[in-house]
mmCIF file of C-alpha atoms and ligand atoms in Angstrom:
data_model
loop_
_atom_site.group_PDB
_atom_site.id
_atom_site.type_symbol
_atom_site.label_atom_id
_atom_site.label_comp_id
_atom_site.label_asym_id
_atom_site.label_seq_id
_atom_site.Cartn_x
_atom_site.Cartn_y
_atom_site.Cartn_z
ATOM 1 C CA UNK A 1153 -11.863 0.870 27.907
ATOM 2 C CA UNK A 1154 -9.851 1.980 25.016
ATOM 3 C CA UNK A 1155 -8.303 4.968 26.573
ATOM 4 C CA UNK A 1156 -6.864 2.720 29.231
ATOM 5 C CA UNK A 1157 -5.204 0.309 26.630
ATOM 6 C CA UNK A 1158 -4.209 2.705 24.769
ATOM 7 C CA UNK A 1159 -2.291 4.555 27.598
ATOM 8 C CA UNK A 1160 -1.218 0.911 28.679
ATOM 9 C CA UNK A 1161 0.240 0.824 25.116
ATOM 10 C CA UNK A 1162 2.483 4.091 25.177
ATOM 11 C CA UNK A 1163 3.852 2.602 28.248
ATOM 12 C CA UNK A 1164 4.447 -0.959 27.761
ATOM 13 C CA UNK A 1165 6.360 -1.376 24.746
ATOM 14 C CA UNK A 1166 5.665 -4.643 23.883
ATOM 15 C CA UNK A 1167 6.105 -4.837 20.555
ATOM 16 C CA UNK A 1168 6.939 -7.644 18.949
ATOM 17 C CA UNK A 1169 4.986 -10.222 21.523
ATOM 18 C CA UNK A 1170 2.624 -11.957 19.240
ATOM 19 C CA UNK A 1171 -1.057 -13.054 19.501
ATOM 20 C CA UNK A 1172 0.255 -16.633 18.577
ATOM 21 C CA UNK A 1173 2.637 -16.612 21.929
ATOM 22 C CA UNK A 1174 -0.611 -15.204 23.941
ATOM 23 C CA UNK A 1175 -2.701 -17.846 22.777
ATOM 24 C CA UNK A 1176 -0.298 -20.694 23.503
ATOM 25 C CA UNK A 1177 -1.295 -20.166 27.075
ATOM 26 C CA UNK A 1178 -3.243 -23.259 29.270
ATOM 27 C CA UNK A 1179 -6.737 -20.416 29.592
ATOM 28 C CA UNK A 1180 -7.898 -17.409 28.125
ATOM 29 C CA UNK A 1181 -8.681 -15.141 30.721
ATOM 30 C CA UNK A 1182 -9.826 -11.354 31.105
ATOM 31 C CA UNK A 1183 -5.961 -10.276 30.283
ATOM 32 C CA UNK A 1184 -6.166 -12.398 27.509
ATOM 33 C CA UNK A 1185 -8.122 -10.963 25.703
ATOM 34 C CA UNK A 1186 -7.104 -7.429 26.442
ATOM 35 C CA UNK A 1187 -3.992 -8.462 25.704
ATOM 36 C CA UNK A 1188 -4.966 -9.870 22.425
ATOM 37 C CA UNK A 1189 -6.728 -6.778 21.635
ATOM 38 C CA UNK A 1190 -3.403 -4.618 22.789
ATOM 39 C CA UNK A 1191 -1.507 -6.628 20.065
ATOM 40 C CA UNK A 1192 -3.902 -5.780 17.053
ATOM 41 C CA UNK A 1193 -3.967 -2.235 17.953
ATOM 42 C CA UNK A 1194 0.373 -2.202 17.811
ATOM 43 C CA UNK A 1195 0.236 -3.754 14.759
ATOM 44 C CA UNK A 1196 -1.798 -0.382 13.192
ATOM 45 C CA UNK A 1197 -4.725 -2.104 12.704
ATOM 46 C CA UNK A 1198 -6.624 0.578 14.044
ATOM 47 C CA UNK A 1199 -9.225 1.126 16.951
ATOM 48 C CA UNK A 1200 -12.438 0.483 14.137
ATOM 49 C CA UNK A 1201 -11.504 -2.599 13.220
ATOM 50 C CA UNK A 1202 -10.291 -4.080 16.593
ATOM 51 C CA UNK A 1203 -13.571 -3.041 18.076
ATOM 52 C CA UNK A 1204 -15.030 -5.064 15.321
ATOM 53 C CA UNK A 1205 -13.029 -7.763 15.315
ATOM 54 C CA UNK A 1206 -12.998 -8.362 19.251
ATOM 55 C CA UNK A 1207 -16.622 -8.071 19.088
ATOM 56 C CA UNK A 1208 -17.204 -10.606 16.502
ATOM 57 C CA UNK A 1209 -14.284 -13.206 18.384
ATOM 58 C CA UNK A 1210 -15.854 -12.785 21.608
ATOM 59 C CA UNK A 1211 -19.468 -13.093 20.272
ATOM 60 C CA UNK A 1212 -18.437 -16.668 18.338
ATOM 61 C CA UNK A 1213 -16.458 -17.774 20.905
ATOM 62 C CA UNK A 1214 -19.896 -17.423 23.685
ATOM 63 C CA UNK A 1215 -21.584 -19.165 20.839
ATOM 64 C CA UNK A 1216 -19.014 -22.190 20.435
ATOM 65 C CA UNK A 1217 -19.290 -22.034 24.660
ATOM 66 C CA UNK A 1218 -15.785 -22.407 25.520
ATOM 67 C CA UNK A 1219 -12.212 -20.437 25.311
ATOM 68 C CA UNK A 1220 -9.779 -22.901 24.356
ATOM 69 C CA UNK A 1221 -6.806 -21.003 23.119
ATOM 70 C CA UNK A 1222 -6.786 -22.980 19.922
ATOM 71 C CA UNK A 1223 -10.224 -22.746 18.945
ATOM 72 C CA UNK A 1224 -9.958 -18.465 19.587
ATOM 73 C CA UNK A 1225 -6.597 -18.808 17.450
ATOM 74 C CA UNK A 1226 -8.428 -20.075 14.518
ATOM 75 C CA UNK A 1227 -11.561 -17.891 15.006
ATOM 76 C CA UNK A 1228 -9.121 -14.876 15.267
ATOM 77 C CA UNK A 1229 -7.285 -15.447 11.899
ATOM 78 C CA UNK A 1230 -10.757 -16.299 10.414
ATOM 79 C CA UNK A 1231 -11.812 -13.489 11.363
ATOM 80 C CA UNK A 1232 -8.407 -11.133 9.799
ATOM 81 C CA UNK A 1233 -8.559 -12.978 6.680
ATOM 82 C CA UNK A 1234 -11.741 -11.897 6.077
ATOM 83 C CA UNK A 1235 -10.974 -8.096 7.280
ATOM 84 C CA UNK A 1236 -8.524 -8.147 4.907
ATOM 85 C CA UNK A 1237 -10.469 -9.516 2.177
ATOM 86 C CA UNK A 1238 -8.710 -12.593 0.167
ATOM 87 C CA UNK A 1239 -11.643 -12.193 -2.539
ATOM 88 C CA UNK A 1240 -10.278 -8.758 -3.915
ATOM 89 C CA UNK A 1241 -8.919 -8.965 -7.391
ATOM 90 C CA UNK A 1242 -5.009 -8.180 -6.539
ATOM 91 C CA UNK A 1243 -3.811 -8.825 -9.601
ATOM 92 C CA UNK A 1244 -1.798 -5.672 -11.958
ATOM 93 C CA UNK A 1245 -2.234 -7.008 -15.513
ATOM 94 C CA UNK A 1246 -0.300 -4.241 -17.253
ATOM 95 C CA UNK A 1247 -0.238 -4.656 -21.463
ATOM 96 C CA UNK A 1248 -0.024 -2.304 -24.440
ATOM 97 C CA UNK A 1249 -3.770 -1.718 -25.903
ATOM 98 C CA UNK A 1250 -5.253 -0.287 -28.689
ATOM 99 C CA UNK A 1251 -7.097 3.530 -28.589
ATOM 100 C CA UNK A 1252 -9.870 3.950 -29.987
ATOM 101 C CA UNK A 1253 -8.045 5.879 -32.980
ATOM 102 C CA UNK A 1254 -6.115 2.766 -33.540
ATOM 103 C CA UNK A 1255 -3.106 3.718 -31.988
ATOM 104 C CA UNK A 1256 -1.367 1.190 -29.839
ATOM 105 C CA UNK A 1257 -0.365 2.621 -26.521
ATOM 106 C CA UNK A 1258 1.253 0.935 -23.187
ATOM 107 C CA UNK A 1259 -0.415 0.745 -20.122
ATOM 108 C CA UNK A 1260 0.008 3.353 -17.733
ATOM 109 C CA UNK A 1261 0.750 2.689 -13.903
ATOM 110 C CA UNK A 1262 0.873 6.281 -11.803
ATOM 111 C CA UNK A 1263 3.090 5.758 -8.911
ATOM 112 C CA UNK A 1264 1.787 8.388 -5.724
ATOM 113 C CA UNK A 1265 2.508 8.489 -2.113
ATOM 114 C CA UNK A 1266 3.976 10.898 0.477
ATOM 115 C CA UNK A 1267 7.905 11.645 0.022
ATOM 116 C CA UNK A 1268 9.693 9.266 1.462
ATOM 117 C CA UNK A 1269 7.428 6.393 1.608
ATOM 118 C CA UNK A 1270 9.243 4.474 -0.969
ATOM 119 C CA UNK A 1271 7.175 5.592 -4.410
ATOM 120 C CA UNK A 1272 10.408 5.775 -6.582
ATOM 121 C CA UNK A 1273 11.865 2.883 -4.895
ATOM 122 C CA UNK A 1274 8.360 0.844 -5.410
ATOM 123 C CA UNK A 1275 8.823 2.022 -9.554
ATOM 124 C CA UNK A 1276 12.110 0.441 -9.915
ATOM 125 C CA UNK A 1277 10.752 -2.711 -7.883
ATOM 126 C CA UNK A 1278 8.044 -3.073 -10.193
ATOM 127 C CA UNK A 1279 9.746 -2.201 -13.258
ATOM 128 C CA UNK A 1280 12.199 -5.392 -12.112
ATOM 129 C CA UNK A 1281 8.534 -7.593 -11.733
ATOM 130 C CA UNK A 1282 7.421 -6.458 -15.369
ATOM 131 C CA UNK A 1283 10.852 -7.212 -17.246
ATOM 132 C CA UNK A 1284 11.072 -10.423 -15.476
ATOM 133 C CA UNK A 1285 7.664 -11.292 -16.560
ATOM 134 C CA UNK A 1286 9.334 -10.722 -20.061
ATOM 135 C CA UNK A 1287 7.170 -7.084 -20.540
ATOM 136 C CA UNK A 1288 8.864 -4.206 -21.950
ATOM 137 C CA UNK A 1289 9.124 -0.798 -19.724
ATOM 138 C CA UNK A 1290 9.548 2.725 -20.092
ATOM 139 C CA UNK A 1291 9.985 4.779 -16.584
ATOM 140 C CA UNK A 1292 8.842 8.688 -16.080
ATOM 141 C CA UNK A 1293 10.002 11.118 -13.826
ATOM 142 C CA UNK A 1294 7.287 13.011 -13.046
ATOM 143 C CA UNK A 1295 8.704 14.020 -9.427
ATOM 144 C CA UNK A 1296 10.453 17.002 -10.414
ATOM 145 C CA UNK A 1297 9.849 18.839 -7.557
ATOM 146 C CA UNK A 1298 13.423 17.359 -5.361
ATOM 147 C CA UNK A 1299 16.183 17.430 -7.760
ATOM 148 C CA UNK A 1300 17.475 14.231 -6.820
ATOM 149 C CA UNK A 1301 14.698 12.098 -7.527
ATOM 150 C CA UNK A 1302 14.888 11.752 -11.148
ATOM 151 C CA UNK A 1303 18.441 10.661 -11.078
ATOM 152 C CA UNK A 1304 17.423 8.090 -8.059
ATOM 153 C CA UNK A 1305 14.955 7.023 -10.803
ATOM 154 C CA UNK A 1306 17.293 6.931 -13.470
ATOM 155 C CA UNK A 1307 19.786 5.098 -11.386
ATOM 156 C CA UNK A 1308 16.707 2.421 -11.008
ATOM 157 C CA UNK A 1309 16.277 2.336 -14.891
ATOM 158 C CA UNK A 1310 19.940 0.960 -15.462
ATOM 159 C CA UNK A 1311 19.784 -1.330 -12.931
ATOM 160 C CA UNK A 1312 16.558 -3.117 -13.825
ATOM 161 C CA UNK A 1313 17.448 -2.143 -18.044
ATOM 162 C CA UNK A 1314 14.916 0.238 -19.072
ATOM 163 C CA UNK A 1315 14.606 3.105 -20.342
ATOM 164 C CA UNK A 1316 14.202 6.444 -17.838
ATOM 165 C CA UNK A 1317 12.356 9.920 -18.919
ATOM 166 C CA UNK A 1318 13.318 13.029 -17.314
ATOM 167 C CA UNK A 1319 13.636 16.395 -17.954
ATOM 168 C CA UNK A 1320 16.692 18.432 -18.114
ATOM 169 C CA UNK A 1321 15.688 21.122 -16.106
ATOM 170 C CA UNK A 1322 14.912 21.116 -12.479
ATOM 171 C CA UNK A 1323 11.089 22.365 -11.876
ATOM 172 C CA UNK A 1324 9.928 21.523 -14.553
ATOM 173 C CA UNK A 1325 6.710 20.306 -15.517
ATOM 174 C CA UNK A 1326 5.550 17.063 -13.909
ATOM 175 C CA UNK A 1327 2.684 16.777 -16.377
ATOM 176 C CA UNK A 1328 4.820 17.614 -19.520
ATOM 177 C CA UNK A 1329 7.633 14.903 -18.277
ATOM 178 C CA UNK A 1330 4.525 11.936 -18.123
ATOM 179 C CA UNK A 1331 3.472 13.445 -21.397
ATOM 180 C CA UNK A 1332 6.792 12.653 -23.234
ATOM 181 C CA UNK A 1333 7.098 9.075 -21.129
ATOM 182 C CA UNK A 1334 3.922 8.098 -22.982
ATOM 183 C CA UNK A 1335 5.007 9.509 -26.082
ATOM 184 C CA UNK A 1336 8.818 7.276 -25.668
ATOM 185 C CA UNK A 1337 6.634 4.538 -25.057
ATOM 186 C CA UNK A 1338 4.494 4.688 -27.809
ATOM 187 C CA UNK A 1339 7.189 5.017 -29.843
ATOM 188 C CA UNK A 1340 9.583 2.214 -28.228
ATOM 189 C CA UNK A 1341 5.806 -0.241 -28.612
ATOM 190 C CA UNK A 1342 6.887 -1.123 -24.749
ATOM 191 C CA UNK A 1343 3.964 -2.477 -22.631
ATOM 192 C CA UNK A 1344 4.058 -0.276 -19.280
ATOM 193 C CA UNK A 1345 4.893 3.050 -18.950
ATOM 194 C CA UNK A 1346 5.602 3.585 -14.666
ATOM 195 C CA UNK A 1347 4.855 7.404 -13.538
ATOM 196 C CA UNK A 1348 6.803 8.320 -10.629
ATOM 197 C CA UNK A 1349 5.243 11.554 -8.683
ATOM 198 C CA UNK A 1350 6.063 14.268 -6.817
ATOM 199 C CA UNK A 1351 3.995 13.617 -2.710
ATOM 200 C CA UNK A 1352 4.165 17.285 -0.857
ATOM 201 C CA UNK A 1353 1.052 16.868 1.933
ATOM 202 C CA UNK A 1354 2.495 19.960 3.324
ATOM 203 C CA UNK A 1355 0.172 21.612 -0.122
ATOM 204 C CA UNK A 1356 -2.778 19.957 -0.447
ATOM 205 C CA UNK A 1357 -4.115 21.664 -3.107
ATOM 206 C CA UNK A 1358 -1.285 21.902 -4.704
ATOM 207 C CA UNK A 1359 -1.017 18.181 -4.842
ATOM 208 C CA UNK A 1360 -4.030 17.855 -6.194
ATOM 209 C CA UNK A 1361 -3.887 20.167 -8.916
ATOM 210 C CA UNK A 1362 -0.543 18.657 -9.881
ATOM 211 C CA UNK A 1363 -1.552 14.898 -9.922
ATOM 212 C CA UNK A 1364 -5.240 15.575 -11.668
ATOM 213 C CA UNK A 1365 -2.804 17.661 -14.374
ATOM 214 C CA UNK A 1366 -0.444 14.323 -14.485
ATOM 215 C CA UNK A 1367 -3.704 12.277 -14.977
ATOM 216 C CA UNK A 1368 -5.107 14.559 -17.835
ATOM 217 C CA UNK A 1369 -2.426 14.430 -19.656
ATOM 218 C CA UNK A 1370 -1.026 11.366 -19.491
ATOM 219 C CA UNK A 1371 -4.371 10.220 -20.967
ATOM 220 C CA UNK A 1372 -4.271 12.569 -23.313
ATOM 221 C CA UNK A 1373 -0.884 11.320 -24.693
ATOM 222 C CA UNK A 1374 -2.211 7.345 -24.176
ATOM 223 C CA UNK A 1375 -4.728 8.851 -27.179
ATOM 224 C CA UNK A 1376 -7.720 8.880 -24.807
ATOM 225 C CA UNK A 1377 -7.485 5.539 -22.994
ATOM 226 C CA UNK A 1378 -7.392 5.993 -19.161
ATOM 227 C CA UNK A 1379 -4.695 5.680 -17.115
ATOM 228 C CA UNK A 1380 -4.449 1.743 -15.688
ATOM 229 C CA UNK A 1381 -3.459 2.076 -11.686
ATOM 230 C CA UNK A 1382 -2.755 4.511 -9.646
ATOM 231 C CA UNK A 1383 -1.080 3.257 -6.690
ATOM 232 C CA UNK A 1384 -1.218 4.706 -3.728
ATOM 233 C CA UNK A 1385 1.984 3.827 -2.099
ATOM 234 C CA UNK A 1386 2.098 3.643 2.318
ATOM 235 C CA UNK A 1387 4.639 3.218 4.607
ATOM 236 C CA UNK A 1388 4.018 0.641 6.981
ATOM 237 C CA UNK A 1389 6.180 2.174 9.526
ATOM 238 C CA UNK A 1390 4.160 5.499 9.535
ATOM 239 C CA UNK A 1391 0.863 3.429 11.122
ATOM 240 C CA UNK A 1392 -2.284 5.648 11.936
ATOM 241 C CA UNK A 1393 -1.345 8.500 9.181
ATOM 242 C CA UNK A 1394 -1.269 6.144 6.509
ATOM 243 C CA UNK A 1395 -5.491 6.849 6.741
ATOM 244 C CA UNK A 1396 -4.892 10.409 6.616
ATOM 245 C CA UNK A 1397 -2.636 10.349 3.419
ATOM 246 C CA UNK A 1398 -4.947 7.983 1.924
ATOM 247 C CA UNK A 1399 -8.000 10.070 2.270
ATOM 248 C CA UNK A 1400 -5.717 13.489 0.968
ATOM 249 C CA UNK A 1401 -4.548 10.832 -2.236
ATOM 250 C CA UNK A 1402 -7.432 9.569 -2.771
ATOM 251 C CA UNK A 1403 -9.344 12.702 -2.970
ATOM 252 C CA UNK A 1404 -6.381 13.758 -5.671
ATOM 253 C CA UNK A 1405 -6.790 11.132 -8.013
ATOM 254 C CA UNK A 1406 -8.397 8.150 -8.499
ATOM 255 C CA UNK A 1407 -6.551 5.464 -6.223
ATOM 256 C CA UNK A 1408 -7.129 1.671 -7.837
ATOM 257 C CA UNK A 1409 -3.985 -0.098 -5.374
ATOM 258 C CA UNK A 1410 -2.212 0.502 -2.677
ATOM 259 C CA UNK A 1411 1.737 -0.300 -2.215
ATOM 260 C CA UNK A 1412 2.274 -1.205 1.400
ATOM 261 C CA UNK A 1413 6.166 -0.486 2.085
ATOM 262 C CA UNK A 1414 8.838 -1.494 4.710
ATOM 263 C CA UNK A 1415 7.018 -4.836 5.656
ATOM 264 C CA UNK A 1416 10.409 -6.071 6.213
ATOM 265 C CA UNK A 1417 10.841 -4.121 9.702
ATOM 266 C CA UNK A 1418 8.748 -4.306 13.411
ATOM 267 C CA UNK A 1419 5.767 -2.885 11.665
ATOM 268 C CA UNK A 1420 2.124 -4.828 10.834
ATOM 269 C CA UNK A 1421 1.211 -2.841 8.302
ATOM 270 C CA UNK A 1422 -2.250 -3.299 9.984
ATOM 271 C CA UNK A 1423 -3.453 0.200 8.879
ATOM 272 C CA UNK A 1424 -3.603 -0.946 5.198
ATOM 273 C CA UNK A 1425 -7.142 -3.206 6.534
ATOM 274 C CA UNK A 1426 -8.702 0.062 7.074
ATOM 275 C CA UNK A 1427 -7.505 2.050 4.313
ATOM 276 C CA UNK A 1428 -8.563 -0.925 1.604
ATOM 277 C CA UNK A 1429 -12.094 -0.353 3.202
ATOM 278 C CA UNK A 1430 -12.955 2.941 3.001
ATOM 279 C CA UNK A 1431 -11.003 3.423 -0.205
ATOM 280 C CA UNK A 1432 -12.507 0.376 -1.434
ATOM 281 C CA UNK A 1433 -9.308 -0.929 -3.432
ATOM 282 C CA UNK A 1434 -7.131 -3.681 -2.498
ATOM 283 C CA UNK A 1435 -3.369 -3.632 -1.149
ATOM 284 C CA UNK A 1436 -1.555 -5.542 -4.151
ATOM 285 C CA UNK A 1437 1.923 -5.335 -3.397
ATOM 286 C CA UNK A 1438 4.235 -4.974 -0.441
ATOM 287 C CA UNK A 1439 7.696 -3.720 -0.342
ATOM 288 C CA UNK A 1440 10.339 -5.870 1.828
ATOM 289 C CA UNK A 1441 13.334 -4.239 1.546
ATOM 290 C CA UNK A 1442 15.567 -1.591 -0.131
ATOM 291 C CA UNK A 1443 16.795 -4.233 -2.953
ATOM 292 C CA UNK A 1444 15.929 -4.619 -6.543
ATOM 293 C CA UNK A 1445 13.748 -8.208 -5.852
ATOM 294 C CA UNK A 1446 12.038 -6.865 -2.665
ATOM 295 C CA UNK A 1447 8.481 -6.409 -4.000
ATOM 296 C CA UNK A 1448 6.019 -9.381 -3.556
ATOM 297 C CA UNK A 1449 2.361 -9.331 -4.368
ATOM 298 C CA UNK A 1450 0.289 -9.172 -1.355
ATOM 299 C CA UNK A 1451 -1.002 -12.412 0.141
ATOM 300 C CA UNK A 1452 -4.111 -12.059 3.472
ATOM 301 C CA UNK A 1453 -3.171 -15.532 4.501
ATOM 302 C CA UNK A 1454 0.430 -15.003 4.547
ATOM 303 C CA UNK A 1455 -0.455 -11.183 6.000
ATOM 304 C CA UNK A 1456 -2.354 -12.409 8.404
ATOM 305 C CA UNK A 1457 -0.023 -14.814 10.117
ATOM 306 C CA UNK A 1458 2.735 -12.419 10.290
ATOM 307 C CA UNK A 1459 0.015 -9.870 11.532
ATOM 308 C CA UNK A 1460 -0.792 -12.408 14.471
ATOM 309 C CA UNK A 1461 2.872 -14.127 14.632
HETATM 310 P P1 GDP B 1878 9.961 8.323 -2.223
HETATM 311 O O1 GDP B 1878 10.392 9.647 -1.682
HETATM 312 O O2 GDP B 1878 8.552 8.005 -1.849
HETATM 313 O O3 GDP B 1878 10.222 8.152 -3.673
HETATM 314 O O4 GDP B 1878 10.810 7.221 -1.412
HETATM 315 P P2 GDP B 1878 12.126 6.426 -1.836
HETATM 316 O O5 GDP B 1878 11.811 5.433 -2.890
HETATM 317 O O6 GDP B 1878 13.204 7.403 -2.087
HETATM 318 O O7 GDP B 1878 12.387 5.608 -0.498
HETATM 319 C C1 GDP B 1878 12.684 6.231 0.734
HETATM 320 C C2 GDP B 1878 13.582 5.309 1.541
HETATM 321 O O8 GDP B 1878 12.862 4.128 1.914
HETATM 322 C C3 GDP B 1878 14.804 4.818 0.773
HETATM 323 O O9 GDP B 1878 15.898 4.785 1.641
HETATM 324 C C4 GDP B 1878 14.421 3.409 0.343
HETATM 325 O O10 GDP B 1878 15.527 2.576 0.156
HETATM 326 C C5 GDP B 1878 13.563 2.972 1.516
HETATM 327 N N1 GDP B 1878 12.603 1.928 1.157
HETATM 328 C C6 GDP B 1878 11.695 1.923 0.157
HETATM 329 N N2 GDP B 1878 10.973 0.796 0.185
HETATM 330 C C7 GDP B 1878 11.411 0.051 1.216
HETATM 331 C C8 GDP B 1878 11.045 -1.242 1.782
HETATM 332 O O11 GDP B 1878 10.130 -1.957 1.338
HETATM 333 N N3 GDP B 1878 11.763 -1.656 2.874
HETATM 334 C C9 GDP B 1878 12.752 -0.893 3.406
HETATM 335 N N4 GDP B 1878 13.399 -1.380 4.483
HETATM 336 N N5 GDP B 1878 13.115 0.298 2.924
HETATM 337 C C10 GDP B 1878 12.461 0.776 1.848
#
């Protein structure tokens, strides 16, 4: 059954048709619901969960003995909203803290992700979130790997007013650059210090060797206290492989948050459902745009409609 809607998928291109528009319909029928489960397999939510979920809507819908298209809206949404899990503690309370030695050191937010899914873009985003919130910031650019990066970092530092550390060599160590961030921000008394990171997939080992390093020393600089999110950041626009990086990332490092970007295009997003299950941590921001104020913390409800809408 889901080989044929999936090949009915690849042909029919019917993107952007919502549940919502299905559902205002006089009956739900057979197409109905295939149709219905066409549209939450487009919007990435994956073929797990929309097993799942069209199990559990057709199973309460027998047991309310009817198919009114309103009453299988509501049990639908019900039934996201709790996929996506409004209970999980979303919140990124970022503030300096004290080491066990005494020292006071920030809190430390690694940024990770593939290239190109919006990491650095995310750091200056959330650097803009922190100031506003009147905290003080220090950024690191730990992605020394493309040359560019650190000065797209930089560029992000005077824009949002804080304070960008980079090496002046190309190559050089990622580790060593999230050292001295730490150290600038021990010594500034800022609150947050924001890790950007270099994301090659095409090295897995590599990767990991490189972000574990980061990690170490990082807390090594914070005078022993561990480092306070790692966020994993995914591109909503890259659907299904967002699993697959999250699996590679979170076998790196220790993933506490995920980052879902691009929200502001044709894509769900739904692939971050699956991803906070098996990693276990919660999505707690999303990206909607390319601008300096296009970072919002993630909401199910409001996720949810625009999932369905
Ligand atoms: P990185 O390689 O992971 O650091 O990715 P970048 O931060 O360089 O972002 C890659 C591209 O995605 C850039 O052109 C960004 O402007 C763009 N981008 C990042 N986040 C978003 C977003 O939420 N929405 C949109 N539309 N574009 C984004």
């Amino acid at each position: 059954r889901m080989v044929r809607l999936r090949d009915r998928l690849s042909r029919s291109g019917s993107i952007g048709r919502g549940v919502l528009g299905l559902l205002s319909r006089d009956v739900v029928d057979e197409d109905t619901w295939d149709e219905i489960e066409e549209t939450l397999l487009l919007a990435d939510l994956g073929p797990g969960p929309t097993d799942e979920l069209m199990e559990n809507l057709r199973r309460r819908m027998q047991v309310l003995g009817g198919s009114d298209p309103s009453a299988v809206r509501e049990v639908l949404r019900e039934e996201l909203v709790a996929l996506v899990d409004p209970a999980m503690d979303r919140r990124l309370a970022a503030t300096s803290q004290i080491a066990e030695d005494g020292t006071v050191v920030p809190s430390a937010i690694l940024m990770v992700g593939v290239n190109g899914t919006g990491k650095t873009t995310t750091v200056g985003k959330l650097a803009r979130v922190l100031v506003a919130e009147g905290r003080t910031v220090v950024l690191g650019a730990a992605d020394t790997f493309r040359a560019a990066a650190a000065d797209q970092l930089a560029t992000w530092g005077s824009r949002v007013g804080v304070r960008t550390v980079r090496s002046d060599k190309d190559g050089a160590d990622p580790a060593a650059v999230a050292f001295d961030a730490v150290k600038e921000g021990i010594a500034e008394g800022v609150d947050v210090v924001i890790i950007d990171t270099a994301g090659r997939l095409q090295n897995k080992k590599g990767l990991m060797d490189e972000l574990g390093k980061v990690r170490r020393v990082t807390e090594k600089a914070l005078h022993g206290v561990g480092v306070h999110e790692v966020l994993l950041v995914l591109d909503a626009t890259t659907g299904q492989n967002g699993m697959q990086q999250a699996r590679v990332f979170s076998e790196a490092v220790n993933v506490t948050g995920l980052v879902l970007t691009k929200l502001d295009g044709t894509a769900k997003g739904g692939i971050v459902v699956n991803v906070q299950r098996e990693l276990g941590v919660p999505v707690k921001m999303v990206g909607l745009g390319e601008g300096m104020d296009d970072l919002a913390p993630f909401d199910a409800h409001g996720f949810v409609d625009a999932l369905l809408g």
